[in-house]
Tab-separated table of C-alpha atoms in Angstrom:
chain	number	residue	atom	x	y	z
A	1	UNK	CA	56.419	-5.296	-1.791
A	2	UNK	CA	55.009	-2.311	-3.062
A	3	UNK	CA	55.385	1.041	-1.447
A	4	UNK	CA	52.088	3.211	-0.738
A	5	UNK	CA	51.931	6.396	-3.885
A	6	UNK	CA	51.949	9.528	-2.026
A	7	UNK	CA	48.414	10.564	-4.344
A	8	UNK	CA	46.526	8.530	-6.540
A	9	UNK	CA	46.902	11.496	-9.133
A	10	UNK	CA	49.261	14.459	-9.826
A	11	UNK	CA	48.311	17.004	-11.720
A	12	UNK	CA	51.394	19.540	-12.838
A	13	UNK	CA	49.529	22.556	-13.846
A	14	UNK	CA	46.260	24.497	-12.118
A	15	UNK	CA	45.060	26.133	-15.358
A	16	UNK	CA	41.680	25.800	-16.381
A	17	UNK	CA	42.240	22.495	-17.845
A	18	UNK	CA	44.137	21.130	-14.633
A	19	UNK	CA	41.656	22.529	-12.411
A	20	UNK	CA	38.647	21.470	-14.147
A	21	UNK	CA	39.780	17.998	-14.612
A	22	UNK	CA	40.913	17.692	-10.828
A	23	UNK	CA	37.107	19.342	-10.409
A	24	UNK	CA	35.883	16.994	-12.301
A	25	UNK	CA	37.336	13.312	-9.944
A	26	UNK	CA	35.305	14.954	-6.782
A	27	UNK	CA	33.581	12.140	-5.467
A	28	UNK	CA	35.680	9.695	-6.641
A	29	UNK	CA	37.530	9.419	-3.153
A	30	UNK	CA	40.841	9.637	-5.087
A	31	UNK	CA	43.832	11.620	-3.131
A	32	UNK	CA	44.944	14.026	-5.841
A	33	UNK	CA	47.651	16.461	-5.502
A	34	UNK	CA	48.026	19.645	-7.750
A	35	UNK	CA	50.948	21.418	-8.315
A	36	UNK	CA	51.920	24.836	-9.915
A	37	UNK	CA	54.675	27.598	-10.148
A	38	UNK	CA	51.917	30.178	-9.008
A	39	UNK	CA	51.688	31.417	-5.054
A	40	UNK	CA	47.992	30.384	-3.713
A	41	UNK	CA	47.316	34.400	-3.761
A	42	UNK	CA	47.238	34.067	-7.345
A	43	UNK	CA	45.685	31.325	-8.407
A	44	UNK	CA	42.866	32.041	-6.072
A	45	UNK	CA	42.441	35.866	-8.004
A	46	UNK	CA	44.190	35.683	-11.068
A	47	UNK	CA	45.323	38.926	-12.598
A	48	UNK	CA	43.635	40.508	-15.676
A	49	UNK	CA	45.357	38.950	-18.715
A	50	UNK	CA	43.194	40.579	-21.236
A	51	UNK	CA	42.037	36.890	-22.994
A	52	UNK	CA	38.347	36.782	-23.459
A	53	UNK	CA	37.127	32.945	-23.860
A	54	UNK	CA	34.075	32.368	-26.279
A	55	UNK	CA	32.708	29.141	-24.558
A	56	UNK	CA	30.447	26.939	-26.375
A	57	UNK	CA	26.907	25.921	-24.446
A	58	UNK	CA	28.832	22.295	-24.122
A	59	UNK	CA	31.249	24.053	-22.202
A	60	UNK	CA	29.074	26.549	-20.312
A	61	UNK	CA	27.055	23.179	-19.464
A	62	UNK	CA	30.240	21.438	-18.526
A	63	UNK	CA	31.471	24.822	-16.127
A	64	UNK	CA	28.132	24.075	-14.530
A	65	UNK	CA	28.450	20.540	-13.994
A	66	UNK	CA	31.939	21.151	-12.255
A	67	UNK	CA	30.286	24.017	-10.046
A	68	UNK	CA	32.530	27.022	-11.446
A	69	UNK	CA	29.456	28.264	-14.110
A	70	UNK	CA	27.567	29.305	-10.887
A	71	UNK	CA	30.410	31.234	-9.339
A	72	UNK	CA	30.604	33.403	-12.312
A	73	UNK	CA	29.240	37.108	-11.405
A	74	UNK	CA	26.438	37.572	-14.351
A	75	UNK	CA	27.704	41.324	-15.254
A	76	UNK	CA	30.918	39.637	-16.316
A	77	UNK	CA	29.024	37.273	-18.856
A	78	UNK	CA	28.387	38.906	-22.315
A	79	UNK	CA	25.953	36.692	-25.164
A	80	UNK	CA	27.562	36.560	-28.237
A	81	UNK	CA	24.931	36.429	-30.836
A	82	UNK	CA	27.007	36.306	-34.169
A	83	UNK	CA	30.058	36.090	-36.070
A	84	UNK	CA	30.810	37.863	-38.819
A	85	UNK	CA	34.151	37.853	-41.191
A	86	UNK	CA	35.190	39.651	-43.316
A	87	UNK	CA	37.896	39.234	-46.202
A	88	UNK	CA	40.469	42.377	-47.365
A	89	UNK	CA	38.525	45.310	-48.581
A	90	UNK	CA	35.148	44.207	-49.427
A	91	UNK	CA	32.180	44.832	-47.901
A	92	UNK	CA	30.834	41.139	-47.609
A	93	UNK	CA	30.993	39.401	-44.950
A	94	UNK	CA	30.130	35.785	-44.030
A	95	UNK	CA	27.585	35.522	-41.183
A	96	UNK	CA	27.204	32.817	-38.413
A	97	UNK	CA	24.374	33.026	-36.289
A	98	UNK	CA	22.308	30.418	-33.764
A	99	UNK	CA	19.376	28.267	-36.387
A	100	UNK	CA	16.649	30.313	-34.639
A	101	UNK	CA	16.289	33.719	-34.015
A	102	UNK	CA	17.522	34.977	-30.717
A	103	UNK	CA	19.891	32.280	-30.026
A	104	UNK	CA	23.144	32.873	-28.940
A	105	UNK	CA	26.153	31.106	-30.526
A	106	UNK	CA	27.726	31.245	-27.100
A	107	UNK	CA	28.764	33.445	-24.289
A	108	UNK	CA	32.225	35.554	-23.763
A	109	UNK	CA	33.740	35.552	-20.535
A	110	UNK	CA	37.303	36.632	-19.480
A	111	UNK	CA	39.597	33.978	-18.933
A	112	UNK	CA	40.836	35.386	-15.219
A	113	UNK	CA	37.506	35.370	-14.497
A	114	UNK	CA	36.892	31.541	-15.186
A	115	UNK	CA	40.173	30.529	-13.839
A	116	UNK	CA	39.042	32.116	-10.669
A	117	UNK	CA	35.306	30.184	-10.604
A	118	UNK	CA	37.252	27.095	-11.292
A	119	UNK	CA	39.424	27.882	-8.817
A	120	UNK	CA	36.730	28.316	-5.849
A	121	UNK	CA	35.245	24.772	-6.825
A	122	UNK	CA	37.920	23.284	-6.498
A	123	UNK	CA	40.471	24.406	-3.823
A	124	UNK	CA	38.244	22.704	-0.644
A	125	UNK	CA	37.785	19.366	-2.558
A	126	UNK	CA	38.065	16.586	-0.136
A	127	UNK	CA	41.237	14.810	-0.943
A	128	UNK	CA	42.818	17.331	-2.695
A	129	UNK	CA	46.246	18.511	-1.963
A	130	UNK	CA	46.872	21.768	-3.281
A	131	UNK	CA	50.663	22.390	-3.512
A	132	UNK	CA	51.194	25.937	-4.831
A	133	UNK	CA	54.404	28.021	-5.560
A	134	UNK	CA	55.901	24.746	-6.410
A	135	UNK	CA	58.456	23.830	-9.099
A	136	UNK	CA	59.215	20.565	-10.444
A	137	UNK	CA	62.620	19.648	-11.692
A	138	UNK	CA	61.250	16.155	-12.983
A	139	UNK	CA	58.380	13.302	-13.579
A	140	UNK	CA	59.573	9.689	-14.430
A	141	UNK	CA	56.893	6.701	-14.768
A	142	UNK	CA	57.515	2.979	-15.026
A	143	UNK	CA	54.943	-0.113	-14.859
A	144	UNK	CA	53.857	0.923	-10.902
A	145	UNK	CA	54.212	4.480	-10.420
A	146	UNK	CA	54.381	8.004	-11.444
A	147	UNK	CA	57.207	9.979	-9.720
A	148	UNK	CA	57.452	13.772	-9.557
A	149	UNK	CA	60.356	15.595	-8.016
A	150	UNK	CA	60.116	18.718	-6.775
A	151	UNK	CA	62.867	21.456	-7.042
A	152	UNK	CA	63.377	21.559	-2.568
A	153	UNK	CA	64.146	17.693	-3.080
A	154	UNK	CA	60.717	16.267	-2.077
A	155	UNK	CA	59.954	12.687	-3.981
A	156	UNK	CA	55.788	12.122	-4.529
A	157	UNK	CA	54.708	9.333	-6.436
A	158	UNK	CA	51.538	8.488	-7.966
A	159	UNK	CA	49.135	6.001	-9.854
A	160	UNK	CA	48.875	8.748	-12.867
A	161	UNK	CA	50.279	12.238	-13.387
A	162	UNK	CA	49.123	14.499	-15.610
A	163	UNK	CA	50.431	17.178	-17.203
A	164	UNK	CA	48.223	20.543	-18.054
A	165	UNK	CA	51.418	22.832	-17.909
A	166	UNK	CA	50.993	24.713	-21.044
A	167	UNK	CA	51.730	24.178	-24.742
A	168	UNK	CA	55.667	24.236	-23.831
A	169	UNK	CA	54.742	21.859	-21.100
A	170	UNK	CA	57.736	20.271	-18.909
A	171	UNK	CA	55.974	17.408	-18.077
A	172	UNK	CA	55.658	16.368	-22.150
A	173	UNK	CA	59.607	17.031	-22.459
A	174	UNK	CA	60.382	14.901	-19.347
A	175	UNK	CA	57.915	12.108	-20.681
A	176	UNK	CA	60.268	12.278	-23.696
A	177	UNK	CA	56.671	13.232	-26.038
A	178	UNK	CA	57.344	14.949	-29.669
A	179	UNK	CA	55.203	17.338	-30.508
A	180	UNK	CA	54.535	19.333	-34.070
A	181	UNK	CA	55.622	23.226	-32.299
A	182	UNK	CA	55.212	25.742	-34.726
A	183	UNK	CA	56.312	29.202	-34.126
A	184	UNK	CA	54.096	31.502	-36.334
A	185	UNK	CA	56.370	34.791	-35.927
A	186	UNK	CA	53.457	36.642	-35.320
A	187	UNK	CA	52.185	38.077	-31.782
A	188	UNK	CA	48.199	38.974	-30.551
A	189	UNK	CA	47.523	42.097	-29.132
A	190	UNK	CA	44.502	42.152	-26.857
A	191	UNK	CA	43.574	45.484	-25.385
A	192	UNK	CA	39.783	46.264	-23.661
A	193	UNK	CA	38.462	49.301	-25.732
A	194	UNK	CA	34.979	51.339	-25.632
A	195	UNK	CA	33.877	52.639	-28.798
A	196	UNK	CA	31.128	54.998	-30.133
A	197	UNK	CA	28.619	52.708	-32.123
A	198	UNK	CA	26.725	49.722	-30.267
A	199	UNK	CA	28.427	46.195	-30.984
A	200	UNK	CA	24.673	44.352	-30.764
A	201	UNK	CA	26.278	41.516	-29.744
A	202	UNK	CA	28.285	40.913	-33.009
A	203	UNK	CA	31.563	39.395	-33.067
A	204	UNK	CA	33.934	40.136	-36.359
A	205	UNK	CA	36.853	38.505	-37.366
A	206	UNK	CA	38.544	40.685	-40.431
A	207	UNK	CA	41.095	39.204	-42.492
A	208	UNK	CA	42.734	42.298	-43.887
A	209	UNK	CA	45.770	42.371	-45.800
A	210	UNK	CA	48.771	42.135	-43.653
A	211	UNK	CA	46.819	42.262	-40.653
A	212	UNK	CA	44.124	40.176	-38.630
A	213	UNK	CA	41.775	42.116	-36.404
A	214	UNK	CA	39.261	40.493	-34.186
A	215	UNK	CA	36.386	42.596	-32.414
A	216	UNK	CA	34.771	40.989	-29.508
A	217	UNK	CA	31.590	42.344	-27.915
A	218	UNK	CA	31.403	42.979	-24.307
A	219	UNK	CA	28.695	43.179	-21.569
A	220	UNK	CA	28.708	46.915	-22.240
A	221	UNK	CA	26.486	47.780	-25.750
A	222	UNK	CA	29.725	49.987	-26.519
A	223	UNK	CA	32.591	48.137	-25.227
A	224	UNK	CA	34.747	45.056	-26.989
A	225	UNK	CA	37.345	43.314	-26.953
A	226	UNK	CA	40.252	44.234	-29.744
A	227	UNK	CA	42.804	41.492	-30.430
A	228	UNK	CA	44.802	42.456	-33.461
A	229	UNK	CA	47.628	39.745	-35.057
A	230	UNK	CA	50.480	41.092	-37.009
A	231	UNK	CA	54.398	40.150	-37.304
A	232	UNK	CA	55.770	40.023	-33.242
A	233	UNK	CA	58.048	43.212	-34.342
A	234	UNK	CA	55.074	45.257	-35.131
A	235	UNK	CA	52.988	44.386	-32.346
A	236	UNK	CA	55.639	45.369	-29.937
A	237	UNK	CA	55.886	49.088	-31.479
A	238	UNK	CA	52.110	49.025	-30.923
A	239	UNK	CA	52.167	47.634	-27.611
A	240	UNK	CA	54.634	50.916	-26.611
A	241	UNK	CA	52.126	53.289	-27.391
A	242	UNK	CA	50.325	55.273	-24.716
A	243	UNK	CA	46.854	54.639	-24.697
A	244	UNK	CA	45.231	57.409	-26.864
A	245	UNK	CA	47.455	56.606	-29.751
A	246	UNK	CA	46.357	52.771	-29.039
A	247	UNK	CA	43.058	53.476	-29.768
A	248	UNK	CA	43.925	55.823	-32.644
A	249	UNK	CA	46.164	52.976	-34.195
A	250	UNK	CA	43.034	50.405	-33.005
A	251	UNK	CA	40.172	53.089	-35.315
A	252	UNK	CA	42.194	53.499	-37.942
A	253	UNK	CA	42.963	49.704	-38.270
A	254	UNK	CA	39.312	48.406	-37.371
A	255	UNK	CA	38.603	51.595	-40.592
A	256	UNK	CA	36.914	53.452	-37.471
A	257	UNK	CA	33.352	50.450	-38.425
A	258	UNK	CA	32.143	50.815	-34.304
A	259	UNK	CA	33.726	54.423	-34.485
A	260	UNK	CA	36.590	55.998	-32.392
A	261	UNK	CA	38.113	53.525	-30.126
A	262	UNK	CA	39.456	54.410	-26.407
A	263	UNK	CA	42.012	51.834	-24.494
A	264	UNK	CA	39.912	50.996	-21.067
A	265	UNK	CA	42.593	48.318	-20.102
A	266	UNK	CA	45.920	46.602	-21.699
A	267	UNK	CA	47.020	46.189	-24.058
A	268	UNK	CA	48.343	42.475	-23.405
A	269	UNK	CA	50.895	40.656	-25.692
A	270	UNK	CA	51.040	36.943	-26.814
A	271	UNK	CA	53.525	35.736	-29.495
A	272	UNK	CA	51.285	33.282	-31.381
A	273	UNK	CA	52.618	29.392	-31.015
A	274	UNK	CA	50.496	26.475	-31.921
A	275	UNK	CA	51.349	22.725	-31.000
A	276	UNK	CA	49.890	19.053	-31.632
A	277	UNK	CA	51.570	16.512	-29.442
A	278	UNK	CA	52.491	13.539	-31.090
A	279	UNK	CA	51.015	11.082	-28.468
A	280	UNK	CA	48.489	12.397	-25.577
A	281	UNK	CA	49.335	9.316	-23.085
A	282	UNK	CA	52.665	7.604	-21.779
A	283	UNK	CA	53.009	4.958	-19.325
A	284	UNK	CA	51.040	6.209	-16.520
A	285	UNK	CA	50.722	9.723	-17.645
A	286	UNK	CA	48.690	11.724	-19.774
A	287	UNK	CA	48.708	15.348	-21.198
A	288	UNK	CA	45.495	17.621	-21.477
A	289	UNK	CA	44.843	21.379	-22.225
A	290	UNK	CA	47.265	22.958	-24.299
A	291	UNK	CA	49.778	20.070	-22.908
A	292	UNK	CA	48.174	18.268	-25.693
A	293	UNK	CA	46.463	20.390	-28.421
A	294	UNK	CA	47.904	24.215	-28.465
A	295	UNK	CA	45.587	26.004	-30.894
A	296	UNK	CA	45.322	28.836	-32.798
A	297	UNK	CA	43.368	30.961	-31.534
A	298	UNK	CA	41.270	32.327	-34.382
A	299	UNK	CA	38.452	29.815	-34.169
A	300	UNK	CA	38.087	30.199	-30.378
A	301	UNK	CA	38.299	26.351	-30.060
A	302	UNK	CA	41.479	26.197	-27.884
A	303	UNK	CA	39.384	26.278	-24.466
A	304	UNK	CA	37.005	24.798	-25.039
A	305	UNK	CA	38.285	21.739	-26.914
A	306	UNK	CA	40.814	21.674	-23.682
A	307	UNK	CA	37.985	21.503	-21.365
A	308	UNK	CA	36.312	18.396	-23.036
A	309	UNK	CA	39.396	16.878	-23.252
A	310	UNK	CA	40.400	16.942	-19.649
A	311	UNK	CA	36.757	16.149	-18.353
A	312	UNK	CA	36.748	13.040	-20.559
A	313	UNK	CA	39.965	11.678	-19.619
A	314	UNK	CA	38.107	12.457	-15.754
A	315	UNK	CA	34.972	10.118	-16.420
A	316	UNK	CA	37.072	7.337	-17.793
A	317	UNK	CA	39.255	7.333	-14.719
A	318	UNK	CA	36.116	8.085	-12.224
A	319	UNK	CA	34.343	5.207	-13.617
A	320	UNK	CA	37.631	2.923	-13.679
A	321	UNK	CA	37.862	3.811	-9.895
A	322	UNK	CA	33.983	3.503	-9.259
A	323	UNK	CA	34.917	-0.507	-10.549
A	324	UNK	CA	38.302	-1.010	-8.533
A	325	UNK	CA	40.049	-0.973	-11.764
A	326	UNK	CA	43.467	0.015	-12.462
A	327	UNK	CA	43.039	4.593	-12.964
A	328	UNK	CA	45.892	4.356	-14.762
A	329	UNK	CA	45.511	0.972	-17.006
A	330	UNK	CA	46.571	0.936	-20.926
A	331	UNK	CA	43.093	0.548	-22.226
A	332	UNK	CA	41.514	3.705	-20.449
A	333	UNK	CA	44.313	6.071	-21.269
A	334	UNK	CA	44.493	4.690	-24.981
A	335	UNK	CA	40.548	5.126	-24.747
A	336	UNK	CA	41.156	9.116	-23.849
A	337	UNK	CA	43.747	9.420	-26.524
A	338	UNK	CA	42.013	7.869	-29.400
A	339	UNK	CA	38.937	10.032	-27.906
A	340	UNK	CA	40.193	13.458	-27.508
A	341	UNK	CA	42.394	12.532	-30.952
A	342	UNK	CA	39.143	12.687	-33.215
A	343	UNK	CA	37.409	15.783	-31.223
A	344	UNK	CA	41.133	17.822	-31.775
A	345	UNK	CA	42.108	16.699	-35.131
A	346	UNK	CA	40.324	17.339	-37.678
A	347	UNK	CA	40.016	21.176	-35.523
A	348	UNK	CA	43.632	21.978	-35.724
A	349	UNK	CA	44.071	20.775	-39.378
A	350	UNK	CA	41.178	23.084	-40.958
A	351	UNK	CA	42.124	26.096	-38.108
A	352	UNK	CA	45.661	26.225	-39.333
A	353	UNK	CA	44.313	25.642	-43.473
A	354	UNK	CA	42.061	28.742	-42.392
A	355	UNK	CA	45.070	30.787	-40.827
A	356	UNK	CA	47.761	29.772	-43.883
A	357	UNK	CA	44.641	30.820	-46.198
A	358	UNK	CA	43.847	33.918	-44.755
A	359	UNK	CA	47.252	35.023	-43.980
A	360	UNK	CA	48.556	34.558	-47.120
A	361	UNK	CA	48.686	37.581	-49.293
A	362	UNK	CA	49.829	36.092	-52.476
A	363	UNK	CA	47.772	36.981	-55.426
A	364	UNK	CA	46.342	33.375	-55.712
A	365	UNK	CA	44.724	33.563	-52.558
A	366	UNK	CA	43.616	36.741	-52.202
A	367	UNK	CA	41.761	35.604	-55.575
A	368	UNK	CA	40.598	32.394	-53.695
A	369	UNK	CA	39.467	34.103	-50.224
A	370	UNK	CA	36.603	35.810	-51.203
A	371	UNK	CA	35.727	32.996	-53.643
A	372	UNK	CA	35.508	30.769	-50.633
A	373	UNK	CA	33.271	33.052	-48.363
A	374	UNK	CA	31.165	33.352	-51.291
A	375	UNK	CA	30.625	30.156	-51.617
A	376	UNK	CA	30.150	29.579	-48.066
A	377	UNK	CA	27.433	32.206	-48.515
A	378	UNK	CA	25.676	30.474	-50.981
A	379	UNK	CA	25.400	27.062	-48.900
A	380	UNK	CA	22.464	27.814	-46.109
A	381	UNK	CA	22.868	24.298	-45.009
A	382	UNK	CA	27.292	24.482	-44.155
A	383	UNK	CA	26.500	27.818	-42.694
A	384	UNK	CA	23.909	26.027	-40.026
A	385	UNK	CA	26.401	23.281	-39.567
A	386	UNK	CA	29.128	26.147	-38.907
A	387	UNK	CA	26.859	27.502	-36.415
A	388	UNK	CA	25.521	24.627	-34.638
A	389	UNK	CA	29.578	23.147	-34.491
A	390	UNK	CA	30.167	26.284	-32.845
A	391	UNK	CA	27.362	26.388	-29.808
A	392	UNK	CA	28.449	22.351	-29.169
A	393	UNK	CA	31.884	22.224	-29.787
């Protein structure tokens, strides 16, 4: 005879990808259980962690859909209305922009701030178990059931777990999962700065030599984003700075383009890992968010590739449910895999080409970089394509 499952599902993780695909099962009558490391307190305001999220209108639709979009204060929204970058010392730079004037290529929001909306719409869900300041010491599945064991001895079982723990997640080690891991040696500063000349809106990625410098625009006409990538050892020096030689360092490296630079908050650090897991599903288990795909984040993709992920793999199982059919079956989770395989693939190949490219400060590809943007330039029709992959990605 077969014993009742504590839940129907387990999620191990309340990230925006484990909250968003828990968000996305209300209705379904499922008994889902969520578990994190994190006391409630937090996850329901999550401190400041400097990460700005550029989300696509697929996602922003998507936020709205799950009821988080509508949660999000308006003041803390800023339009971003093109991207610009920039190669080494020259003055070109290759512009993305909406196809018609006045259209945004997407919005910029801080991550706290989402995780908090998502947060709200979730917590009350009928039939949700939220089990917070929880650790989990393992998760076994075989042909019936998901088992999770928690580190004060408690056994729960389930039809499916799934792990959104991060891109070193525990649940993808204890599911015995390979995954490509590659430590880049290099760390991103992010640090909130106001600066003299308007932004307009204008985001700017700048490959300089040595160095990549990111400036996203704010809400404020006069207030971005910095996030600067260089070797971990360097960033920490910078990172030890007070603030006012921050922003000095910040000018001199952004060549003072929106003017002098002042520290308003941070700066934040984050050694740069990317991963690729070698399979997304297991018996009775599957991984989304950076569980599965850990990107780089100079394209801006990881968040919101992680958020169609996890709401896909939720319609497959809401409709499997919907039709009294197994939530945790072979076919649907191999359906989610090949699925969120094709949208993530091809992504992480060209982001890390465009990272090893632009990072690379061998005399062959400095030649090639500007050569490439160039020719980018020239081609009206991959620029739109750019663009529009961008606002629906």
């Amino acid at each position: 005879m077969t014993m009742p499952h504590s839940y129907d599902v387990i999620i191990v993780g309340a990230g925006p990808a484990g909250l968003a695909f828990a968000r996305a099962l209300a209705g379904t009558r499922l008994r889902i259980a969520i578990i994190d490391q994190s006391p409630a307190a937090t996850l329901a305001a999550p401190p400041c962690d400097g990460r700005e999220i550029a989300l696509t209108h697929r996602s922003i639709a998507t936020l709205q859909r799950l009821g988080a979009w509508q949660r999000l204060d308006p003041a803390h929204i800023a339009p971003l209305r093109e991207a610009r970058v920039l190669n080494g010392e020259r003055s070109f730079a290759l512009s993305f922009a909406g196809p018609h004037e006045g259209d945004r290529l997407g919005s910029l929001v801080s991550n706290h701030h989402i995780r908090r909306a998502l947060f709200q719409s979730t917590v009350d869900q009928t039939g949700l178990t939220l089990l917070a300041g929880t650790n989990i010491r393992g998760v076994r599945t075989d042909a019936d059931a998901a088992t999770v064991l928690l580190d004060d001895g408690r056994s729960l079982s389930a039809r499916l777990v799934v792990g959104a723990d991060s891109r070193f997640s525990f649940v993808r080690r204890q599911l015995e999962i390979g995954a490509q891991v590659n430590p880049l040696g290099r760390s991103m500063l992010v640090a909130r700065v106001a600066h003299a000349a308007a932004h307009r809106g204008i985001a700017t990625e700048w490959f300089g030599h040595g160095q990549t410098i990111a400036m996203l625009p704010l809400n404020a006409p006069r207030v971005s984003s910095a996030v600067l990538t260089l070797p971990s050892a360097a960033i920490d020096r910078l990172a030890a700075l007070d603030g006012v030689a921050l922003g000095a360092e910040l000018t001199r490296r952004f060549r003072a383009r929106l003017g002098a630079m002042a520290v308003l908050e941070g700066p934040h650090v984050y050694p740069l890992t990317t991963t690729y897991a070698h399979r997304f599903v297991a018996r009775r288990a599957a991984l989304v968010g950076d569980a599965a795909v850990g990107m780089h984040p100079v394209t801006a993709h990881g968040f919101n590739l992680g958020l169609q992920g996890a709401v896909k793999l939720a319609d497959l199982i809401a409709e499997a449910a919907q039709h009294k059919r197994d939530i945790a079956g072979d076919i649907l989770l191999r359906r989610y895999e090949a699925a969120h395989r094709l949208a993530s693939a091809p992504l992480y190949a060209s982001t890390n080409l465009l990272v090893r490219l632009y990072t690379d400060d061998r005399p062959v590809a400095r030649i090639v970089r500007p050569l490439a943007l160039r020719a980018a330039a020239r081609l009206p029709m991959v620029r739109t394509a750019i663009a529009r992959r961008l606002m629906q990605q």
